Coordinates of C-alpha atoms in Angstrom, one line a residue:
M1 CA -83.7 -53.0 28.2
N2 CA -84.1 -55.3 25.2
A3 CA -87.0 -56.0 23.0
G4 CA -88.0 -59.0 25.0
Q5 CA -88.3 -57.0 28.2
A6 CA -89.9 -53.9 26.6
T7 CA -93.2 -53.8 24.9
V8 CA -92.3 -54.4 21.2
R9 CA -93.1 -51.2 19.3
L10 CA -91.7 -52.3 15.9
R11 CA -91.5 -55.8 14.5
M12 CA -90.1 -56.7 11.0
E13 CA -90.3 -60.3 9.9
G14 CA -88.8 -62.1 6.9
M15 CA -88.0 -58.9 5.0
G16 CA -86.8 -59.4 1.5
K17 CA -85.9 -57.1 -1.3
R18 CA -84.2 -57.5 -4.7
F19 CA -83.0 -55.0 -7.3
G20 CA -82.8 -57.0 -10.5
A21 CA -80.3 -59.8 -9.8
T22 CA -79.0 -58.2 -6.6
V23 CA -80.3 -59.5 -3.3
A24 CA -80.4 -56.5 -1.0
L25 CA -82.3 -58.1 1.9
E26 CA -83.0 -61.8 2.6
G27 CA -85.1 -63.0 5.5
V28 CA -84.3 -60.1 7.9
D29 CA -86.1 -60.0 11.3
L30 CA -85.9 -57.0 13.5
E31 CA -87.6 -55.9 16.7
V32 CA -87.3 -52.6 18.7
G33 CA -89.1 -52.0 22.0
R34 CA -90.6 -48.9 23.5
G35 CA -87.9 -46.8 25.1
E36 CA -85.1 -48.8 23.4
V37 CA -82.2 -47.8 21.1
L38 CA -81.3 -50.5 18.6
A39 CA -78.0 -49.8 16.7
L40 CA -78.0 -51.2 13.2
V41 CA -74.5 -51.6 11.8
G42 CA -72.8 -53.2 8.8
E43 CA -70.6 -52.3 5.8
N44 CA -71.8 -50.1 3.0
G45 CA -74.0 -52.4 0.9
A46 CA -74.9 -54.7 3.8
G47 CA -78.6 -53.7 3.5
K48 CA -79.1 -51.2 6.3
S49 CA -80.3 -48.4 4.1
T50 CA -82.6 -50.7 2.1
L51 CA -84.2 -52.1 5.3
M52 CA -84.8 -48.6 6.6
K53 CA -86.2 -47.4 3.3
V54 CA -88.7 -50.3 3.4
L55 CA -89.6 -49.2 6.9
S56 CA -90.0 -45.6 5.9
G57 CA -92.1 -46.3 2.8
A58 CA -89.5 -45.4 0.2
H59 CA -89.2 -49.0 -1.1
P60 CA -91.9 -51.6 -1.2
P61 CA -90.7 -55.0 0.2
D62 CA -90.7 -58.1 -2.0
A63 CA -91.3 -60.3 1.1
G64 CA -92.0 -60.0 4.8
S65 CA -94.4 -58.2 7.1
I66 CA -94.1 -55.3 9.5
W67 CA -96.1 -54.5 12.7
L68 CA -96.2 -51.2 14.5
D69 CA -97.5 -51.4 18.1
G70 CA -99.1 -54.8 17.2
A71 CA -101.0 -53.5 14.1
P72 CA -100.0 -54.4 10.5
Y73 CA -98.0 -51.6 8.9
A74 CA -97.4 -51.2 5.1
P75 CA -96.8 -47.6 4.1
A76 CA -97.2 -46.7 0.5
N77 CA -94.8 -43.8 0.7
P78 CA -92.7 -41.8 3.2
L79 CA -95.5 -39.3 3.9
E80 CA -97.8 -42.2 4.9
A81 CA -95.1 -43.6 7.1
R82 CA -94.5 -40.3 8.8
R83 CA -98.3 -40.0 9.5
A84 CA -98.2 -43.5 11.0
G85 CA -95.4 -42.3 13.3
V86 CA -92.3 -43.6 11.6
A87 CA -89.7 -40.9 10.8
M88 CA -86.3 -41.3 9.2
I89 CA -83.6 -38.6 9.5
Y90 CA -80.9 -39.0 6.9
Q91 CA -77.3 -38.1 7.1
E92 CA -78.0 -35.4 4.5
L93 CA -80.8 -33.4 6.1
S94 CA -84.0 -33.0 4.0
L95 CA -85.1 -29.5 5.0
A96 CA -86.3 -26.6 2.9
P97 CA -83.4 -24.2 3.7
H98 CA -85.3 -21.1 2.5
L99 CA -88.3 -21.7 4.8
S100 CA -88.6 -21.0 8.5
V101 CA -88.2 -23.5 11.3
E102 CA -92.0 -23.6 11.9
D103 CA -92.7 -24.1 8.2
N104 CA -90.3 -27.0 8.0
I105 CA -91.6 -28.7 11.2
L106 CA -95.2 -28.8 9.8
L107 CA -94.2 -29.1 6.1
G108 CA -96.9 -31.1 4.2
M109 CA -99.0 -31.5 7.4
E110 CA -100.0 -27.9 8.0
P111 CA -103.3 -27.4 9.9
H112 CA -105.7 -25.5 7.6
R113 CA -109.3 -24.5 7.2
A114 CA -111.1 -23.9 3.9
G115 CA -107.7 -24.0 2.1
W116 CA -106.0 -21.4 4.4
I117 CA -103.1 -22.4 6.6
R118 CA -103.7 -21.6 10.3
S119 CA -100.4 -19.8 11.0
A120 CA -101.0 -19.4 14.7
E121 CA -101.5 -23.1 15.1
V122 CA -98.4 -23.9 13.0
R123 CA -96.3 -21.7 15.3
A124 CA -97.9 -23.2 18.5
R125 CA -97.3 -26.8 17.3
A126 CA -93.7 -25.9 16.3
R127 CA -93.0 -24.4 19.7
E128 CA -94.5 -27.4 21.4
A129 CA -92.3 -29.8 19.4
L130 CA -89.2 -27.7 20.2
Q131 CA -90.2 -27.5 23.9
R132 CA -90.5 -31.3 24.0
L133 CA -86.9 -31.5 22.8
G134 CA -85.8 -29.0 25.4
H135 CA -84.7 -26.4 22.8
E136 CA -87.2 -23.6 23.1
E137 CA -84.3 -21.2 22.3
I138 CA -84.6 -22.0 18.5
P139 CA -86.8 -19.2 17.0
P140 CA -89.7 -20.7 15.0
E141 CA -89.6 -17.8 12.6
R142 CA -85.9 -18.1 11.8
R143 CA -84.9 -19.3 8.3
V144 CA -83.4 -22.8 8.5
D145 CA -80.3 -22.0 6.4
R146 CA -79.3 -19.5 9.1
L147 CA -79.0 -22.2 11.7
P148 CA -75.9 -24.3 12.5
V149 CA -76.0 -27.9 11.4
A150 CA -76.7 -29.2 14.9
A151 CA -79.7 -27.0 15.2
Q152 CA -81.0 -28.0 11.7
Q153 CA -80.8 -31.6 12.9
L154 CA -83.0 -30.7 15.9
V155 CA -85.5 -29.1 13.5
E156 CA -85.7 -32.5 11.7
I157 CA -86.3 -34.3 14.9
A158 CA -88.9 -31.7 16.0
R159 CA -90.7 -32.3 12.7
A160 CA -90.9 -36.0 13.5
L161 CA -92.3 -35.3 17.0
A162 CA -94.8 -32.8 15.8
V163 CA -96.8 -35.5 13.9
G164 CA -96.7 -38.1 16.7
C165 CA -93.4 -40.0 16.1
R166 CA -93.3 -43.6 17.5
V167 CA -90.2 -44.9 15.7
L168 CA -87.3 -42.6 15.0
V169 CA -84.5 -43.7 12.6
L170 CA -81.2 -41.7 12.8
D171 CA -78.9 -42.4 9.9
E172 CA -75.3 -41.3 10.6
P173 CA -76.5 -38.4 12.8
T174 CA -73.1 -37.4 14.1
S175 CA -71.1 -37.3 10.9
S176 CA -71.2 -33.5 10.6
L177 CA -71.3 -32.7 14.4
A178 CA -68.6 -31.4 16.7
Q179 CA -68.1 -33.4 19.9
A180 CA -70.1 -31.0 22.1
D181 CA -73.0 -31.4 19.7
V182 CA -72.7 -35.2 19.7
D183 CA -72.9 -35.1 23.5
R184 CA -76.1 -33.0 23.3
L185 CA -77.6 -35.4 20.7
F186 CA -77.0 -38.4 23.0
A187 CA -78.6 -36.6 25.9
L188 CA -81.6 -35.9 23.6
I189 CA -81.7 -39.6 22.6
R190 CA -81.9 -40.6 26.3
Q191 CA -84.7 -38.1 26.7
L192 CA -86.7 -39.5 23.7
K193 CA -86.1 -43.0 25.1
S194 CA -87.8 -41.9 28.4
Q195 CA -90.8 -40.7 26.3
G196 CA -91.2 -44.2 24.9
L197 CA -89.9 -43.8 21.4
A198 CA -88.3 -46.7 19.7
I199 CA -85.0 -45.5 18.1
V200 CA -83.0 -47.2 15.3
Y201 CA -79.4 -45.7 15.3
I202 CA -77.2 -46.3 12.2
S203 CA -73.6 -45.3 12.4
H204 CA -70.1 -46.2 11.3
F205 CA -68.6 -44.8 14.5
L206 CA -68.6 -47.9 16.6
D207 CA -67.5 -46.3 19.8
E208 CA -70.6 -44.1 19.6
V209 CA -72.7 -47.2 19.0
K210 CA -71.4 -48.7 22.2
R211 CA -72.1 -45.5 24.0
V212 CA -75.7 -45.0 22.9
A213 CA -77.2 -48.4 22.1
D214 CA -79.1 -50.9 24.3
R215 CA -78.9 -53.5 21.6
I216 CA -76.8 -54.1 18.4
A217 CA -78.0 -55.8 15.2
V218 CA -75.4 -56.5 12.5
L219 CA -76.2 -56.9 8.8
R220 CA -73.9 -58.5 6.3
D221 CA -74.7 -59.2 2.6
G222 CA -78.4 -58.5 3.2
R223 CA -78.8 -60.9 6.2
K224 CA -78.9 -60.3 9.9
V225 CA -75.8 -62.1 11.4
A226 CA -76.0 -60.9 15.0
D227 CA -78.5 -59.3 17.4
E228 CA -77.2 -59.0 21.0
P229 CA -77.3 -56.6 24.0
A230 CA -74.7 -53.9 23.6
G231 CA -72.9 -55.0 26.7
R232 CA -72.1 -58.4 25.2
M233 CA -70.5 -57.1 21.9
D234 CA -67.3 -55.1 22.0
I235 CA -66.0 -53.2 19.0
A236 CA -63.7 -56.0 17.8
A237 CA -66.6 -58.5 17.8
M238 CA -68.8 -56.0 15.9
V239 CA -66.2 -55.5 13.2
A240 CA -65.6 -59.3 12.9
R241 CA -69.4 -59.9 12.4
M242 CA -69.6 -57.0 9.9
V243 CA -66.8 -58.1 7.6
G244 CA -67.0 -61.8 8.3
R245 CA -63.5 -62.1 9.6
E246 CA -61.3 -60.7 12.4
V247 CA -59.7 -57.4 11.5
R248 CA -56.3 -57.2 13.0
D249 CA -54.2 -54.0 13.5
W250 CA -57.0 -51.5 13.1
Y251 CA -54.4 -48.8 13.1
P252 CA -51.3 -50.4 11.5
R253 CA -48.0 -48.6 12.1
S254 CA -45.0 -49.6 10.0
A255 CA -41.5 -48.2 10.5
R256 CA -41.6 -44.7 9.1
P257 CA -38.2 -43.2 8.6
V258 CA -38.7 -39.4 8.7
G259 CA -36.9 -37.5 5.9
D260 CA -36.4 -33.9 4.9
V261 CA -39.0 -31.2 5.2
I262 CA -41.2 -31.4 2.1
L263 CA -43.9 -28.8 2.9
T264 CA -43.5 -25.5 4.8
I265 CA -46.4 -23.3 5.8
T266 CA -45.5 -19.9 7.2
D267 CA -47.9 -17.6 8.9
L268 CA -50.6 -18.5 6.3
A269 CA -53.9 -16.5 6.4
G270 CA -56.9 -16.8 4.1
I271 CA -59.6 -14.2 3.5
E272 CA -61.5 -15.4 6.6
K273 CA -59.7 -18.6 7.7
P274 CA -57.1 -19.6 8.5
A275 CA -56.2 -16.6 10.6
A276 CA -52.6 -17.8 11.2
A277 CA -51.0 -21.2 10.5
S278 CA -47.4 -22.3 10.5
L279 CA -46.3 -26.0 10.1
E280 CA -43.5 -28.1 8.7
L281 CA -44.3 -31.5 7.1
R282 CA -41.6 -34.1 6.5
R283 CA -41.4 -36.9 4.1
G284 CA -42.4 -40.2 5.8
E285 CA -44.7 -38.7 8.4
V286 CA -48.5 -38.2 8.9
V287 CA -49.5 -35.0 10.6
G288 CA -53.1 -34.6 11.8
L289 CA -55.2 -31.5 12.3
A290 CA -57.7 -31.6 15.1
G291 CA -60.2 -29.0 16.2
L292 CA -63.9 -28.1 16.4
L293 CA -66.1 -27.8 13.3
G294 CA -65.6 -24.4 11.8
A295 CA -62.1 -24.0 13.3
G296 CA -60.6 -23.5 9.8
R297 CA -58.9 -26.9 9.2
T298 CA -60.6 -27.4 5.8
E299 CA -59.8 -23.8 4.8
L300 CA -56.1 -24.3 5.6
L301 CA -55.9 -27.3 3.2
R302 CA -57.8 -25.4 0.5
C303 CA -55.3 -22.4 0.9
V304 CA -52.3 -24.7 0.7
F305 CA -53.7 -26.4 -2.4
G306 CA -54.6 -23.1 -4.1
L307 CA -58.4 -23.5 -4.0
D308 CA -59.0 -20.5 -1.7
A309 CA -57.4 -17.1 -1.9
V310 CA -54.5 -16.2 0.5
R311 CA -54.3 -12.9 2.3
R312 CA -50.9 -13.4 3.9
G313 CA -48.1 -15.9 4.4
Q314 CA -46.2 -18.4 2.3
V315 CA -46.4 -22.1 1.2
R316 CA -43.2 -23.8 0.2
V317 CA -43.2 -27.2 -1.5
G318 CA -39.7 -28.6 -1.3
M319 CA -37.5 -25.7 -2.5
A320 CA -40.3 -24.0 -4.5
G321 CA -41.8 -21.1 -2.7
G322 CA -44.8 -18.8 -3.4
L323 CA -48.5 -19.4 -3.6
G324 CA -50.1 -21.5 -6.3
S325 CA -53.1 -22.8 -8.1
P326 CA -54.4 -26.4 -8.0
M327 CA -52.7 -27.0 -11.4
R328 CA -49.4 -25.8 -10.0
R329 CA -49.8 -27.9 -6.9
W330 CA -50.5 -31.0 -9.0
A331 CA -47.4 -30.3 -11.0
Q332 CA -45.4 -30.0 -7.7
G333 CA -46.6 -33.3 -6.5
V334 CA -49.4 -32.2 -4.1
G335 CA -52.8 -33.8 -4.2
M336 CA -55.9 -33.1 -2.2
L337 CA -58.8 -35.3 -1.2
S338 CA -61.9 -33.1 -0.5
E339 CA -64.3 -33.8 2.4
D340 CA -67.1 -33.3 0.0
R341 CA -66.4 -36.1 -2.5
K342 CA -69.7 -35.8 -4.3
Q343 CA -69.5 -32.1 -5.0
E344 CA -65.8 -31.5 -5.3
G345 CA -63.8 -34.7 -5.1
L346 CA -65.3 -36.7 -8.0
A347 CA -67.0 -36.3 -11.4
L348 CA -69.9 -38.6 -10.6
S349 CA -71.3 -38.7 -14.1
M350 CA -67.9 -39.9 -15.5
S351 CA -66.5 -43.4 -15.4
I352 CA -64.1 -44.8 -12.9
A353 CA -61.3 -44.8 -15.4
D354 CA -61.9 -41.1 -16.2
N355 CA -61.9 -40.1 -12.6
I356 CA -58.7 -42.0 -11.7
T357 CA -56.7 -40.6 -14.7
L358 CA -58.3 -37.2 -14.8
T359 CA -55.2 -35.2 -13.6
R360 CA -52.5 -37.3 -15.3
L361 CA -53.0 -38.4 -18.9
E362 CA -49.4 -38.8 -19.8
G363 CA -48.7 -42.2 -21.3
L364 CA -52.3 -43.0 -22.0
G365 CA -52.3 -42.0 -25.7
G366 CA -50.7 -39.8 -28.3
G367 CA -51.3 -37.0 -30.7
G368 CA -53.9 -35.4 -28.3
W369 CA -55.9 -38.6 -28.1
I370 CA -56.5 -40.9 -25.1
W371 CA -56.4 -44.6 -26.0
P372 CA -59.2 -46.3 -24.1
R373 CA -57.2 -49.6 -23.6
R374 CA -54.3 -47.9 -21.9
Q375 CA -56.6 -45.8 -19.7
A376 CA -58.6 -48.9 -18.7
S377 CA -55.4 -50.8 -18.0
A378 CA -54.1 -48.0 -15.7
A379 CA -57.4 -47.8 -13.9
R380 CA -57.6 -51.6 -13.5
E381 CA -54.2 -51.6 -11.6
W382 CA -55.6 -49.2 -9.0
I383 CA -58.9 -51.1 -8.8
R384 CA -56.9 -54.2 -8.0
R385 CA -54.6 -52.5 -5.5
L386 CA -57.4 -50.7 -3.6
D387 CA -59.9 -53.5 -4.0
I388 CA -62.5 -51.1 -5.6
R389 CA -65.8 -53.1 -5.9
C390 CA -67.2 -52.3 -9.3
R391 CA -68.5 -53.9 -12.5
D392 CA -65.7 -52.6 -14.8
T393 CA -63.6 -49.5 -15.4
G394 CA -66.4 -47.9 -17.5
Q395 CA -68.9 -47.9 -14.6
K396 CA -70.0 -44.5 -13.6
V397 CA -68.7 -43.4 -10.2
A398 CA -72.2 -42.3 -9.1
A399 CA -73.2 -46.0 -9.1
L400 CA -70.6 -47.0 -6.5
S401 CA -71.0 -47.1 -2.7
G402 CA -69.6 -44.3 -0.6
G403 CA -66.6 -46.4 0.4
N404 CA -65.7 -47.3 -3.2
Q405 CA -66.2 -43.7 -4.3
Q406 CA -63.6 -42.7 -1.6
K407 CA -61.2 -45.4 -3.0
V408 CA -61.6 -43.9 -6.5
A409 CA -60.7 -40.4 -5.2
L410 CA -57.6 -41.8 -3.4
A411 CA -56.7 -43.8 -6.5
R412 CA -56.5 -40.5 -8.5
L413 CA -53.9 -39.1 -6.0
L414 CA -51.9 -42.4 -6.3
H415 CA -52.1 -42.5 -10.1
H416 CA -50.8 -38.9 -10.1
D417 CA -47.9 -40.1 -8.0
V418 CA -48.0 -37.2 -5.6
D419 CA -45.5 -36.8 -2.8
I420 CA -47.8 -34.8 -0.5
L421 CA -51.4 -35.9 0.3
L422 CA -53.8 -33.4 1.8
L423 CA -56.6 -35.5 3.1
D424 CA -59.8 -33.8 4.4
E425 CA -61.9 -36.3 6.5
P426 CA -60.8 -39.3 4.4
T427 CA -63.0 -41.8 6.2
R428 CA -66.2 -39.8 6.6
G429 CA -69.3 -41.8 5.7
I430 CA -67.5 -45.1 4.7
D431 CA -67.8 -48.4 6.4
V432 CA -65.4 -50.1 8.8
A433 CA -63.8 -52.3 6.1
A434 CA -63.1 -49.3 3.9
K435 CA -61.8 -47.4 6.9
A436 CA -59.4 -50.2 7.7
M437 CA -58.2 -50.1 4.0
V438 CA -57.7 -46.3 4.2
Y439 CA -55.7 -46.6 7.5
R440 CA -53.5 -49.3 6.0
L441 CA -53.0 -47.3 2.8
I442 CA -51.9 -44.1 4.7
D443 CA -49.5 -46.2 6.7
Q444 CA -48.0 -47.7 3.5
L445 CA -47.7 -44.4 1.8
A446 CA -45.9 -42.8 4.8
A447 CA -43.6 -45.8 5.2
G448 CA -42.8 -46.4 1.6
D449 CA -41.0 -49.5 0.4
P450 CA -37.5 -49.0 -1.1
S451 CA -37.3 -52.7 -2.1
Q452 CA -40.4 -52.2 -4.3
G453 CA -39.2 -48.7 -5.5
R454 CA -41.9 -47.0 -3.5
K455 CA -40.9 -43.7 -2.0
A456 CA -42.2 -42.5 1.3
R457 CA -44.9 -39.8 1.1
A458 CA -46.1 -37.1 3.5
V459 CA -49.6 -36.8 4.7
L460 CA -51.4 -33.8 6.2
M461 CA -54.8 -35.1 7.4
V462 CA -57.9 -33.4 8.8
S463 CA -60.3 -35.6 10.9
S464 CA -63.0 -34.8 13.5
Y465 CA -62.6 -38.3 14.9
L466 CA -59.9 -38.1 17.5
P467 CA -59.2 -41.9 17.9
E468 CA -58.5 -41.9 14.2
L469 CA -55.9 -39.1 14.5
L470 CA -54.3 -40.7 17.5
G471 CA -54.1 -44.1 15.8
V472 CA -52.9 -42.9 12.4
C473 CA -50.8 -39.8 12.9
D474 CA -47.2 -39.2 14.1
R475 CA -47.9 -35.6 15.2
I476 CA -51.1 -33.7 15.8
A477 CA -51.8 -30.0 15.9
V478 CA -55.0 -28.4 17.2
M479 CA -56.7 -25.6 15.2
C480 CA -59.1 -23.1 16.8
R481 CA -60.7 -20.0 15.5
G482 CA -58.5 -20.1 12.5
R483 CA -55.2 -20.4 14.5
L484 CA -53.0 -23.4 14.4
G485 CA -51.3 -24.6 17.5
P486 CA -48.0 -26.5 17.7
A487 CA -47.8 -30.0 16.3
R488 CA -47.0 -32.4 19.1
R489 CA -46.1 -36.1 19.0
R490 CA -49.1 -38.4 19.4
E491 CA -47.4 -40.0 22.4
D492 CA -47.6 -36.7 24.2
V493 CA -51.4 -36.2 23.8
D494 CA -54.6 -38.0 24.3
E495 CA -58.3 -37.4 23.5
H496 CA -58.8 -35.5 26.7
A497 CA -55.8 -33.2 26.1
L498 CA -56.9 -32.4 22.5
I499 CA -60.5 -31.6 23.5
L500 CA -59.2 -29.5 26.4
E501 CA -56.9 -27.6 24.2
A502 CA -59.6 -26.9 21.6
T503 CA -62.2 -25.8 24.2
R504 CA -59.7 -23.7 26.2
L505 CA -58.7 -22.0 23.1
E506 CA -62.3 -21.3 22.3
A507 CA -62.4 -19.6 25.7
G508 CA -59.6 -17.3 24.5
E509 CA -56.6 -18.9 26.3
D510 CA -53.1 -18.6 25.0
T511 CA -51.9 -21.4 22.7
N512 CA -48.5 -21.6 24.3
R513 CA -50.0 -22.7 27.6
H514 CA -50.7 -26.1 26.1
G515 CA -47.2 -27.2 25.5
E516 CA -44.7 -26.8 22.8

């Protein structure tokens, strides 16, 4: 069903928005029908978030008009938009974690009389919203911070339904969900479609877009460049429209001569996770860690890097054994990219140059001083090589897009000249062009280039996106309940086998049954 066949629920015409000299939106038209899912895709900075913030009342438009069910719609703020039936659910959920489910669902719109909140009606309306989602099992009185991420997302959607949602915007809704939760979310989207909601779905996971959308609209540089039924646009065509050119070799694979073992993990156990992990990583190879959320993959990388305490086992870097601190690991040539770049991976209030050179200041000054010109020169080299889009080396990292922030975090590892890269969800939340750059960079690092004096590196990579692991890695190991299975060649596994291994292990089956 497309907007022409459906009754148009939302229409945006000629939307324009500027921030100073920057044109964020220029003449964008958009329609979504009742019972239709419109996928909105584009690179970071293409205008998706700005367009949806205009829709949700967070930004006033500079030009254009919006109609909701045929009536003019111009919200002054997000609360007014929500009362009109437009709800936006962001990638980072906006819940009050210390409050209960029912309090969150009716937050700001509590039924009251003479200044007193009618608690019985709050609970009844919360139960009704959860029932409409088919999730009556979520206790209305439970504190939100005691729920898993997937259930918290349901609470956000229930909050939208409780006030009469007509248009639901989902911004990267699957970025923190396991595959089973993604499947349940898509089933819920189909249910909400059947109830007549118009749904705008924003995602960088293009295979999911194809799976869930009726129609796909592509933004590039603040303009709409495509709007077609999902069946007429494959992933290659989507990417080409998003970046303005054809992207070849999505997962490049150069010749990677595998060298000596450079990292050995033996029966490693943390305080809680991992429970048991053994692995060998060789120079010139990329090894991926698959598994469900909470399996212990992040904890394994943190224990290897010295961020988390180790209860048992050994980590050997080259010939050096024993456990270590992050400072020791940096000195040994091991660098880590955290999945939470904003909280752990970057100093957002500091400049690009400071972030890139933070762990290695040798050669940038003398006598205990850093010479700004040398630091800026070193940073400019990585800005050029990684195509970091920025004003200059002094720009604060907080002002960059997610994809460019990720490039800065990677640049720090490369500036430090590490031999071993521990990458935790290196492409989470970045657009397709930035993903293609990361894939190309990982391939180049593993392959090396002796003619240019570039040694081959080793990469240990965590990703929840199985096509990414299968496309980038040489070997893949599945982790479940803190236990790491054997690493197998990518040619010997597929998505089905990896999911089956993880879910069978969840049921308590023996790791060895799934192939050495």
